[in-house]
Coordinates of C-alpha atoms and ligand atoms in Angstrom, one line a residue:
X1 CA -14.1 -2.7 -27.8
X2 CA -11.4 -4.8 -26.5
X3 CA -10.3 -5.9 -23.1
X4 CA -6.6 -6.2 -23.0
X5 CA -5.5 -7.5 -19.0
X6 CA -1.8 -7.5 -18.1
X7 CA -0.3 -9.6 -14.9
X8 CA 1.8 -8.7 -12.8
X9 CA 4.9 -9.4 -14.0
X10 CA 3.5 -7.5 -17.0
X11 CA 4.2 -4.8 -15.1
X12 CA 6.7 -6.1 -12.5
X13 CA 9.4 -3.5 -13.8
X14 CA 10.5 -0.5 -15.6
X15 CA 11.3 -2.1 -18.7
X16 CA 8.0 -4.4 -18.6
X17 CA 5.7 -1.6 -18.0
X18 CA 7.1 0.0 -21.3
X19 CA 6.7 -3.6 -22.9
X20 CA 3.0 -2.7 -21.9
X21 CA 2.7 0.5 -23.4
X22 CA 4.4 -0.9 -26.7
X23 CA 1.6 -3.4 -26.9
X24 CA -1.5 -0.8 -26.2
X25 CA -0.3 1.2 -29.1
X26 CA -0.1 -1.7 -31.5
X27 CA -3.6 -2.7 -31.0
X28 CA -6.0 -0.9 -32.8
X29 CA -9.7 0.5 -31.0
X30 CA -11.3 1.5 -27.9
X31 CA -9.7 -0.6 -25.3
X32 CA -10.0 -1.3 -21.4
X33 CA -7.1 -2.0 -19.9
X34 CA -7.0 -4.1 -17.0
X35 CA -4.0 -3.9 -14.7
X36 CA -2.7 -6.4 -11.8
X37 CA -0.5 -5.2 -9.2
X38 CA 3.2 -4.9 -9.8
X39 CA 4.6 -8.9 -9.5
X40 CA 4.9 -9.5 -5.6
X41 CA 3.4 -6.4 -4.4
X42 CA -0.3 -8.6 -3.1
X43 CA 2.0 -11.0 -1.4
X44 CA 3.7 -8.3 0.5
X45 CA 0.5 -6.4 1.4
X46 CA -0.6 -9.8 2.6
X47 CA 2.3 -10.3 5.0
X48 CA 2.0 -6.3 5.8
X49 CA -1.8 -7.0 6.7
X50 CA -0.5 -10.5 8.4
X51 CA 1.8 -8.6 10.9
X52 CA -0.6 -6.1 11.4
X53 CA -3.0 -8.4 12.5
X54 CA -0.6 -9.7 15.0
X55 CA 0.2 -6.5 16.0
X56 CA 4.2 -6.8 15.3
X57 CA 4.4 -3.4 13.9
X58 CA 8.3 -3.5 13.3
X59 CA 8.5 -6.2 11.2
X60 CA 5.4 -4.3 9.3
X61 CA 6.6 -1.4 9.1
X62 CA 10.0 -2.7 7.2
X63 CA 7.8 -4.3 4.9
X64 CA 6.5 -1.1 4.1
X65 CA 10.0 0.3 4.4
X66 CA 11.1 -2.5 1.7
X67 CA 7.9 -1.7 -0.3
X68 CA 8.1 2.0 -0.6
X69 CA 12.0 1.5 -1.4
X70 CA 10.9 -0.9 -4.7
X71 CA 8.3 1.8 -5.7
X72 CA 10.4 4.7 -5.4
X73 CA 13.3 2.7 -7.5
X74 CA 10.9 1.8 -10.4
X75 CA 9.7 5.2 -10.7
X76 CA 13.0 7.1 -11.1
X77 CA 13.6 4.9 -13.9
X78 CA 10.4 4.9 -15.3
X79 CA 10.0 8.6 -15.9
X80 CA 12.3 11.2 -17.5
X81 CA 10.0 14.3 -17.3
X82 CA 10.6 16.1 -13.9
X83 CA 6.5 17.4 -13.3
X84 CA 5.5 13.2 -14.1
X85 CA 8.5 12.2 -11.7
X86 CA 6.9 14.3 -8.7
X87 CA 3.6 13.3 -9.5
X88 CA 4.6 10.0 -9.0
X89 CA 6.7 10.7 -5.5
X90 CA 3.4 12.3 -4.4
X91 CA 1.3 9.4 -5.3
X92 CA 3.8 7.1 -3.2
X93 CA 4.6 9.0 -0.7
X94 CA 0.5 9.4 0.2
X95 CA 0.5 5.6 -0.2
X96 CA 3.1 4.8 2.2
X97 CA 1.3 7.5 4.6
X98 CA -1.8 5.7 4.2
X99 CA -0.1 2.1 4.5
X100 CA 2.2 3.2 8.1
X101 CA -1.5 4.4 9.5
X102 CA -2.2 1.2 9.8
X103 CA 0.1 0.7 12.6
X104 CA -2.0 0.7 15.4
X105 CA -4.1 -1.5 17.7
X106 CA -7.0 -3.1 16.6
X107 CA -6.4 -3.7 12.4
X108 CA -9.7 -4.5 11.6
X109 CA -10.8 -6.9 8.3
X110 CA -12.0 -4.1 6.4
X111 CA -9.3 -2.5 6.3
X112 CA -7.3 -5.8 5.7
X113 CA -9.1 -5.5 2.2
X114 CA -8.3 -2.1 1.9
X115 CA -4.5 -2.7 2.3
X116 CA -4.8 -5.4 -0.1
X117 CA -5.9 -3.5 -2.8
X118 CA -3.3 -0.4 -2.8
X119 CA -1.1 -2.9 -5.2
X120 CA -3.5 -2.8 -8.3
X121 CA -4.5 1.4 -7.2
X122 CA -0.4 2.1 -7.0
X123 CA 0.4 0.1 -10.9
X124 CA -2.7 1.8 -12.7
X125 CA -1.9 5.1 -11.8
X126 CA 2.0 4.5 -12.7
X127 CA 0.5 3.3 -15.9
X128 CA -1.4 6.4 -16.5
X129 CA 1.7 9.1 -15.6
X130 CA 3.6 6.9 -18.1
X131 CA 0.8 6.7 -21.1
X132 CA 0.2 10.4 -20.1
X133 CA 4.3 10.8 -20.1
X134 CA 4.4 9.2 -23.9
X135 CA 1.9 11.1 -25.3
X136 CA -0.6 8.3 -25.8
X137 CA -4.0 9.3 -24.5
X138 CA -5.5 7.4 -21.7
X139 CA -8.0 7.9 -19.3
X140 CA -7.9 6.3 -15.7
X141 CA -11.2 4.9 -14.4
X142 CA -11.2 3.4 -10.6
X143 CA -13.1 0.0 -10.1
X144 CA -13.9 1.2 -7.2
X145 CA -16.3 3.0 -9.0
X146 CA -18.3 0.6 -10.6
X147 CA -17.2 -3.1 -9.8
X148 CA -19.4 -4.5 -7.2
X149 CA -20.0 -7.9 -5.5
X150 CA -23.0 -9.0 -3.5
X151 CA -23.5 -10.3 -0.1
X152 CA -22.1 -13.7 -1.7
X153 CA -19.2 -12.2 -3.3
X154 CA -20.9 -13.0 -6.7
X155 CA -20.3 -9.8 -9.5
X156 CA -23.8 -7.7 -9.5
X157 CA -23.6 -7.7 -13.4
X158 CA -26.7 -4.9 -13.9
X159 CA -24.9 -2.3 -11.5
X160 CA -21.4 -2.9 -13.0
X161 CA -23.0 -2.4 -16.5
X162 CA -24.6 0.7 -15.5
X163 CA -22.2 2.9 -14.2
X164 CA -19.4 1.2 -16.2
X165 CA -21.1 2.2 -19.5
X166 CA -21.6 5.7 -18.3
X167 CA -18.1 6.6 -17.2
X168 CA -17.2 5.4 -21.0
X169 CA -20.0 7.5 -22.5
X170 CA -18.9 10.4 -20.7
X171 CA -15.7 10.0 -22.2
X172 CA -16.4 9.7 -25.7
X173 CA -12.9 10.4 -27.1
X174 CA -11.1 8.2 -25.5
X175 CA -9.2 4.9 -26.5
X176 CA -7.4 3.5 -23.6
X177 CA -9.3 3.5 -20.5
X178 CA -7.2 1.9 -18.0
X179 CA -8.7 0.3 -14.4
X180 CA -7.3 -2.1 -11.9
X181 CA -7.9 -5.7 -11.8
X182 CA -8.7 -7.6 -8.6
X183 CA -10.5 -4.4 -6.7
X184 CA -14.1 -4.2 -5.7
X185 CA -16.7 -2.8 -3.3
X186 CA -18.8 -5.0 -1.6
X187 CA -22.5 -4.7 -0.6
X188 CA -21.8 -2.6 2.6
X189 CA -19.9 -0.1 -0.2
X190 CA -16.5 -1.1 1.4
X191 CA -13.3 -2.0 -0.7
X192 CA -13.0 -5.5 -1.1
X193 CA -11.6 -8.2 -3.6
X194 CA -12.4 -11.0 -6.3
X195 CA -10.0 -13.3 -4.4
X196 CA -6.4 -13.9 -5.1
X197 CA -5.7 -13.9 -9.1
X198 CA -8.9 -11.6 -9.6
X199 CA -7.8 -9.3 -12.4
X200 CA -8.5 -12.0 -15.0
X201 CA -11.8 -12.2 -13.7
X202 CA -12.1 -8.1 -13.7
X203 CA -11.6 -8.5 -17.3
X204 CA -13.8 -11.0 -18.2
X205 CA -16.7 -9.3 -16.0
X206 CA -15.7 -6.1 -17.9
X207 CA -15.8 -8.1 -21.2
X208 CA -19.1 -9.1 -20.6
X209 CA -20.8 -6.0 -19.7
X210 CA -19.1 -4.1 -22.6
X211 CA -19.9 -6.6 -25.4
X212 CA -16.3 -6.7 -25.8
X213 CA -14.9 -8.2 -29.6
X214 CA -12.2 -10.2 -27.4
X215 CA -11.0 -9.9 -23.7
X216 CA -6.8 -10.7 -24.3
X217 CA -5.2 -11.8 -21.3
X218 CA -1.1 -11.2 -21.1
X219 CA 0.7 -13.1 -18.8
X220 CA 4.3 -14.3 -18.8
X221 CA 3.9 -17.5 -20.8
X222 CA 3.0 -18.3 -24.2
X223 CA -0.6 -19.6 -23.6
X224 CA -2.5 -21.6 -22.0
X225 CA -0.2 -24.9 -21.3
X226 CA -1.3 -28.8 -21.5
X227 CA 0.0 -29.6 -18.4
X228 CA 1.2 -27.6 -15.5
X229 CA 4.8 -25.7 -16.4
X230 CA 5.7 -25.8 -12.8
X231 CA 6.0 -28.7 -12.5
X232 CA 5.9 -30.8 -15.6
X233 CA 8.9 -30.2 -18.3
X234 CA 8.3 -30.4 -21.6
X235 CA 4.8 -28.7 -22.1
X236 CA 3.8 -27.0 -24.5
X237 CA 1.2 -24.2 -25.4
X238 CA -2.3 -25.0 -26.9
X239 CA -3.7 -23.3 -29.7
X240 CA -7.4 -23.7 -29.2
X241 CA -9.4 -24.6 -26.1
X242 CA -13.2 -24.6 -25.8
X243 CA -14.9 -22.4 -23.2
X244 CA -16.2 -25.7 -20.9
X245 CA -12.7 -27.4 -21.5
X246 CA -11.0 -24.1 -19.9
X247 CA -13.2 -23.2 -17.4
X248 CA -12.9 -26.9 -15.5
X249 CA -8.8 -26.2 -15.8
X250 CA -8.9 -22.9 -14.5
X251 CA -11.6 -24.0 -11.6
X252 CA -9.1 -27.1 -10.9
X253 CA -6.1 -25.2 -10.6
X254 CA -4.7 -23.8 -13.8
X255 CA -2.9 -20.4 -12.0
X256 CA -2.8 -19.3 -15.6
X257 CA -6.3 -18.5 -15.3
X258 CA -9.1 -17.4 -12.3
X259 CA -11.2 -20.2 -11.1
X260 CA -14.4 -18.1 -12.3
X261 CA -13.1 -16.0 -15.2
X262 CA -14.3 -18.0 -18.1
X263 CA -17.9 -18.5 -17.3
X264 CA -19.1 -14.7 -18.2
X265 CA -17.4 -14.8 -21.7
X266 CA -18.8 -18.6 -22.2
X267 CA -21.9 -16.4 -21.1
X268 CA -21.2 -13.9 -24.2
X269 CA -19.7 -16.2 -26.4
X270 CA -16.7 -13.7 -26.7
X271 CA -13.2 -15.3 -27.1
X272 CA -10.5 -15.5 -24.9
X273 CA -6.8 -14.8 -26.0
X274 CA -4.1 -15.4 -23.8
X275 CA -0.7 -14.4 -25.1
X276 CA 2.7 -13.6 -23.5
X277 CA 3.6 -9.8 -23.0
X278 CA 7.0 -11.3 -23.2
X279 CA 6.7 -13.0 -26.9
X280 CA 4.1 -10.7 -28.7
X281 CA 4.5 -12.3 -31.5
X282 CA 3.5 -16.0 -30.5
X283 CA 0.0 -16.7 -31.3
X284 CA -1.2 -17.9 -28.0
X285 CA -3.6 -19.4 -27.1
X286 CA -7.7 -18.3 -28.0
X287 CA -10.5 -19.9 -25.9
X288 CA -14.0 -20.2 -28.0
X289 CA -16.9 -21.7 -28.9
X290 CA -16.0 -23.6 -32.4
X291 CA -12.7 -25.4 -31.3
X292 CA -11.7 -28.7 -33.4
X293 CA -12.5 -31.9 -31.1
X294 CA -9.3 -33.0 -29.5
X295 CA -9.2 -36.3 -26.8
X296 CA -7.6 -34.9 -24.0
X297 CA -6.5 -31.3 -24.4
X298 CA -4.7 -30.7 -20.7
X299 CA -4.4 -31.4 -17.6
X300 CA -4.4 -29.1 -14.0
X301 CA -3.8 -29.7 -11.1
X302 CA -5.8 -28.3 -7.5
X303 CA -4.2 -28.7 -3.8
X304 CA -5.3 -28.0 -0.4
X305 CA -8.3 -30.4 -0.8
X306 CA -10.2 -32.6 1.8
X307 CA -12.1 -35.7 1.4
X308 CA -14.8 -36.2 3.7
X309 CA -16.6 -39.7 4.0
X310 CA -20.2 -40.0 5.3
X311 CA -20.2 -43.9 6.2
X312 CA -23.8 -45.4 7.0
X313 CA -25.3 -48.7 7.1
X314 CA -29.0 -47.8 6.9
X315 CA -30.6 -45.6 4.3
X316 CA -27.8 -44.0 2.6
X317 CA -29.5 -43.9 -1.1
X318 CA -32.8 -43.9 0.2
X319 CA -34.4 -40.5 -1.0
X320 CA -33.7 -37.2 0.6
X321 CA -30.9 -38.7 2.2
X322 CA -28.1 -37.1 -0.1
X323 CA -30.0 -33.4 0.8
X324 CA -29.8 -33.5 3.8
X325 CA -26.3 -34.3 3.3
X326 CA -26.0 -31.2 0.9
X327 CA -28.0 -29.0 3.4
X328 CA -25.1 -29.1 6.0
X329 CA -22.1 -28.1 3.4
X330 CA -25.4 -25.6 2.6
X331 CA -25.6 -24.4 6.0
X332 CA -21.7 -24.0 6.1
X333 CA -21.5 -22.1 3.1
X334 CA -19.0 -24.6 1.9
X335 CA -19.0 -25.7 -2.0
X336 CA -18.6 -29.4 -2.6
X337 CA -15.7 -30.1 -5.9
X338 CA -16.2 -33.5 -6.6
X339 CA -18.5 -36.7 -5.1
X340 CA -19.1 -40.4 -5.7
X341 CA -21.2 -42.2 -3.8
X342 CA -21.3 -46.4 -2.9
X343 CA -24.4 -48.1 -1.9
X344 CA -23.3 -47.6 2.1
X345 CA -21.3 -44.6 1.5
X346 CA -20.0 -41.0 -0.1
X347 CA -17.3 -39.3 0.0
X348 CA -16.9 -36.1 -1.1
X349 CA -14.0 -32.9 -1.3
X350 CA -13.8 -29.6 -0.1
X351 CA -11.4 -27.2 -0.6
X352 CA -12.4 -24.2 2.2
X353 CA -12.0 -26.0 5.8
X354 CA -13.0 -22.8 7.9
X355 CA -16.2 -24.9 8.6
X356 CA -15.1 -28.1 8.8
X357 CA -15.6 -28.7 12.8
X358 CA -19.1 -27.8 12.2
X359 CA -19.9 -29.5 9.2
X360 CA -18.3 -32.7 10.7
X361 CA -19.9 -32.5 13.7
X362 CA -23.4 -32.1 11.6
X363 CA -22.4 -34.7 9.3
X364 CA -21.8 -37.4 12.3
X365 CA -26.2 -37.6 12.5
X366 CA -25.7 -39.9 9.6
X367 CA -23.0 -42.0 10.0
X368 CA -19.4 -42.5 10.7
X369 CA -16.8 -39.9 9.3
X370 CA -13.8 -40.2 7.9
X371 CA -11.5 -36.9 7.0
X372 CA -8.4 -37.2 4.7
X373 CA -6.2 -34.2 4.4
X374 CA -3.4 -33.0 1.9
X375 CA -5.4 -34.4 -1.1
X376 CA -5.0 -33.5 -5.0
X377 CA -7.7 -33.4 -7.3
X378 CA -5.7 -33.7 -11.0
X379 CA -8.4 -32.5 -13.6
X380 CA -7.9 -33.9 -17.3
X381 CA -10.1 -31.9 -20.0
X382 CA -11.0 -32.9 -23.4
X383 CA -13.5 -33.4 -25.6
X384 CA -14.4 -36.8 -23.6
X385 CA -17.7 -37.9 -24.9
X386 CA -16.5 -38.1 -28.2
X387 CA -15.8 -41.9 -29.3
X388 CA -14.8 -41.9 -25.6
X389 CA -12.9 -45.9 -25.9
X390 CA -9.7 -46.5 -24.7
X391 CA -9.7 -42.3 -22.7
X392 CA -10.4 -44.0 -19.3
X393 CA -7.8 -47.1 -19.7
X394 CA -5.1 -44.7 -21.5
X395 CA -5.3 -42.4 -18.3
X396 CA -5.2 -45.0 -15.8
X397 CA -2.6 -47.0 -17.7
X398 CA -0.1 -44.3 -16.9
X399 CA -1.1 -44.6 -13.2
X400 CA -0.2 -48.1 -12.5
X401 CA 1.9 -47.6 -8.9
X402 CA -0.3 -44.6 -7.7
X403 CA -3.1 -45.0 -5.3
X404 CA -5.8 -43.2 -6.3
X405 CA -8.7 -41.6 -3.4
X406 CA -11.4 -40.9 -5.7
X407 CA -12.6 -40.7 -9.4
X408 CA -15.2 -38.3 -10.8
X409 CA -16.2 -39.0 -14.2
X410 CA -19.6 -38.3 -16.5
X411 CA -20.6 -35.2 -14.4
X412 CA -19.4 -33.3 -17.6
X413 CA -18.1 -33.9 -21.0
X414 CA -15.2 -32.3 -20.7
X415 CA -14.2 -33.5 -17.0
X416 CA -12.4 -36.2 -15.7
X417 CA -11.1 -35.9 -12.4
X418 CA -9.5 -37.9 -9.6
X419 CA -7.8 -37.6 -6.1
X420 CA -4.5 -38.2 -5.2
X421 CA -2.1 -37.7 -2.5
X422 CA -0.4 -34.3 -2.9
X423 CA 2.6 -35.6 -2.1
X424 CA 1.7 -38.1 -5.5
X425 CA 0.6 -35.0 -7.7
X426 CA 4.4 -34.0 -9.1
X427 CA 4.7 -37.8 -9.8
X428 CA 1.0 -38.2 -11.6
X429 CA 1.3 -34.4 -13.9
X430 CA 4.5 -36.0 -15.5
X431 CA 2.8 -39.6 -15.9
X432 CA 0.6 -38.2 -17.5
X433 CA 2.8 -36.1 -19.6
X434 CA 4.4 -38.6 -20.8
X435 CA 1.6 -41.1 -21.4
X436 CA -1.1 -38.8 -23.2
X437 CA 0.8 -36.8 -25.1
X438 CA 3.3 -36.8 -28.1
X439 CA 3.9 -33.6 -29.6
X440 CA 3.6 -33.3 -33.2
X441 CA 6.1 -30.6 -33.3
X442 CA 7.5 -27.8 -30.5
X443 CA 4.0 -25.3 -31.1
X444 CA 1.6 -27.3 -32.3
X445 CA -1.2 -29.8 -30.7
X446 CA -0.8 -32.8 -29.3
X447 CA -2.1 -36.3 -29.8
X448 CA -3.4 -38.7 -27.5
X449 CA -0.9 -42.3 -27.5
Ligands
ADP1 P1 -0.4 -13.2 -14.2 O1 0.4 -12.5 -13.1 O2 0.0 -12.7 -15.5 O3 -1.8 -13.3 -13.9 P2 -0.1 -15.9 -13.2 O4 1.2 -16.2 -12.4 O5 -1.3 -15.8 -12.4 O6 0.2 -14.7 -14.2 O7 -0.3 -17.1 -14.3 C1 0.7 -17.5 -15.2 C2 1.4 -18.7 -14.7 O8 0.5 -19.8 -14.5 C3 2.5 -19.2 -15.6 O9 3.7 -18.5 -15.4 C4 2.6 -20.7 -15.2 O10 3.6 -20.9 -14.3 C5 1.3 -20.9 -14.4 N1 0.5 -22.0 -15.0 C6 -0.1 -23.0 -14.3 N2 -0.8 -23.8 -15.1 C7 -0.6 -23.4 -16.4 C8 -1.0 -23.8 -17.7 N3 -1.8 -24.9 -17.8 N4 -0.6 -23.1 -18.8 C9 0.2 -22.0 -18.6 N5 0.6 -21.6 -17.4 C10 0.2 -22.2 -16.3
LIG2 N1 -2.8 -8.8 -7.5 C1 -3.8 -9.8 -7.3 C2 -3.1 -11.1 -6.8 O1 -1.8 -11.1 -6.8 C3 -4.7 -10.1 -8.4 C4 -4.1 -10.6 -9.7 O2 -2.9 -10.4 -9.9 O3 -4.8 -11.1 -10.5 O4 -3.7 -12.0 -6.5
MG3 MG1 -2.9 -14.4 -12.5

């Protein structure tokens, strides 16, 4: 079985949900396909939800106006047989019902969660009408149904395997099974999310549980990049990656992919493709186990983070001293990025600052604090343990007139990392660019200077 996940400008419009459909046909077998909300639509549920929370119910209920305008525009296009078309006006017009009931006092967080995922509920079932309207056949499965996170928000692997597998074995004739991405319930049973960017976790959790052959993400680009398109020119798309090399660029900020959605194929050893819905036939990129050693492969880039330095004159590396350190980000449930430590100090990043009143005023028992804001960490991955001369002067070569926060390297072989000022990180992706890489031709791999 396959796992074929679209994004959503996959299916941002009439003509790209076809696109869509053209693909599923081509590819052969069983699949599940994973669907992301139309292109914009999470955004607008999150300003819908935003204003609700704030209780300005006219600006919300334009959005909501605007919303159910878009929908009803992509549908008359989208459908030519007259029973589909009002299956699809009843779909939407229970949807904007559900979304205007909302509009009241006291919009609670649960059913924040529950506005949030309408987007991914609304694109699956125009999928299905559509498949159902081309004669392919298709069989629409809700991950309501069988996605489900813990008290953590971790994936509870066993009870997704369970019920996943027998909602497929009761449908034994089936080839395209299509869910939504993104979606979950949580341990109280209530709707909830795998964070912004979730579907590509969805299908890797779904790859896993199924055994899948390959889980093939489509997106709007070509592959995974070497550097960050949005703000580097001149990058190109990488053939191969290894599974450790990916998962630090997706946890430091490569949008292309979920911070967690490599680590349950690593898990399976099951490859990764990444292709462009756009440019079928480009070969992508394929993330796997048995990838030719290259330097430095590419570079992300992750904002919104804080350094926080614990400054003490007394016992700083005697033992236990570090864990009790840990124990307050511990306490906070706050997860630590990087750390380096100094005989009389360390400093450390976060990038979730709900706590961070607490945890300072915790952290002050040991020593003097010092908070930086607006920080970058720029992740380089590679193959870095291999004949590792020259990597570290190469890098900071290219780096000469920036002023660097922090530096985290050794904690993997495929990791080097470092902090910058955000207002630096344009400036450092494109010195980089230009300094690590010379492309051998427009498509294929890159060499290190
Ligand atoms: P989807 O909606 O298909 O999930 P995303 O917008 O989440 O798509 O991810 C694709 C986008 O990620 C690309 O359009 C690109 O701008 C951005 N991106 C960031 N870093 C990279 C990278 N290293 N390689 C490719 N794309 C990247
Ligand atoms: N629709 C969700 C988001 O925009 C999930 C996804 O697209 O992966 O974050
Ligand atoms: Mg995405």
């Amino acid at each position: 079985m396959l796992v074929l996940k679209f994004g959503g400008t996959s299916v941002g419009s009439v003509e790209n949900f076809k696109k869509v459909v053209g693909i599923v046909k081509n590819t052969v077998g069983t699949k599940i396909i994973v669907l992301s909300a139309m292109s914009g639509v999470t955004n607008t549920l999150q300003k819908i939800s935003n204003l609700l929370v704030l209780n300005n119910f006219k600006e919300a209920k334009q959005e909501i106006e605007l919303l159910d305008k878009r929908y009803n525009n992509v549908i008359k296009n989208l459908f030519s047989s007259n029973t589909i078309l009002s299956r699809a006006y009843t779909l939407l017009k229970n949807h904007n019902n559900l979304l205007l009931s909302f509009i009241k006092n006291g919009f609670s967080e649960i059913e924040e969660k529950v506005i949030m995922a309408q987007g991914e509920l609304v694109s699956t079932n125009l999928f299905q009408l559509l498949m159902e309207e081309m004669d392919e056949d298709s069989c629409l499965i809700s991950a309501l149904d069988f996605m489900k996170i813990d008290k953590c928000g971790d994936p509870q692997m066993d009870t997704i395997k369970e019920k996943l597998l027998k909602i497929i074995n009761k449908n034994p004739k089936t080839n395209n099974f299509i869910t939504q991405g993104f979606i979950c319930k949580n341990e109280k049973n209530e709707i909830d999310n795998l964070k912004r960017g979730g579907s590509d976790y969805t299908a890797s959790l779904i790859g896993s549980v199924i055994d899948a052959k390959q889980i093939q993400i489509w997106t709007d680009i070509d592959g995974m990049h070497n550097n960050d398109p949005r703000f580097v020119d001149h990058t190109f798309s990488i053939d191969e990656i290894s599974f450790d090399e990916a998962a630090e660029l997706a946890y430091f900020g490569a949008k292309i992919l979920h911070p967690q959605s490599i680590i349950p194929a690593k898990e399976k050893n099951i490859p990764v493709l990444v292709k462009n819905t756009f440019k079928p036939e480009a070969s992508g990129t394929l993330i796997h186990n048995n990838t030719r050693s290259i330097k430095i492969r590419a570079i992300a880039a992750k904002d919104s983070i804080t350094a926080i330095k614990i400054k003490s004159y007394r016992m700083l590396m005697a033992y236990g001293f570090l864990k009790k350190i840990f124990e307050v980000f511990e306490k906070n449930e706050t997860a630590i990025d990087m750390i380096t430590t100094s005989e009389v100090a360390v400093s450390l990043t976060i990038d979730n600052t709900k706590k961070i009143d607490k945890i300072t005023e915790e952290l002050k028992g040991f020593g003097n604090i010092e908070i930086d804001n607006d920080l970058s960490i720029i992740c380089i991955a590679g193959d870095l343990a291999q004949n590792n001369k020259g990597i570290t002067s190469a890098i900071f070569n290219c780096l000469k007139d920036i002023s660097i926060r922090m530096i985290s390297y050794g904690g993997s072989n495929y990791n080097l990392s470092f902090l910058v000022k955000t207002s630096d990180k344009i400036a450092v992706l494109n010195l980089l660019n230009k300094g690590l890489f010379k492309p051998i031709n427009k498509i294929k791999n890159s060499i290190l200077v």
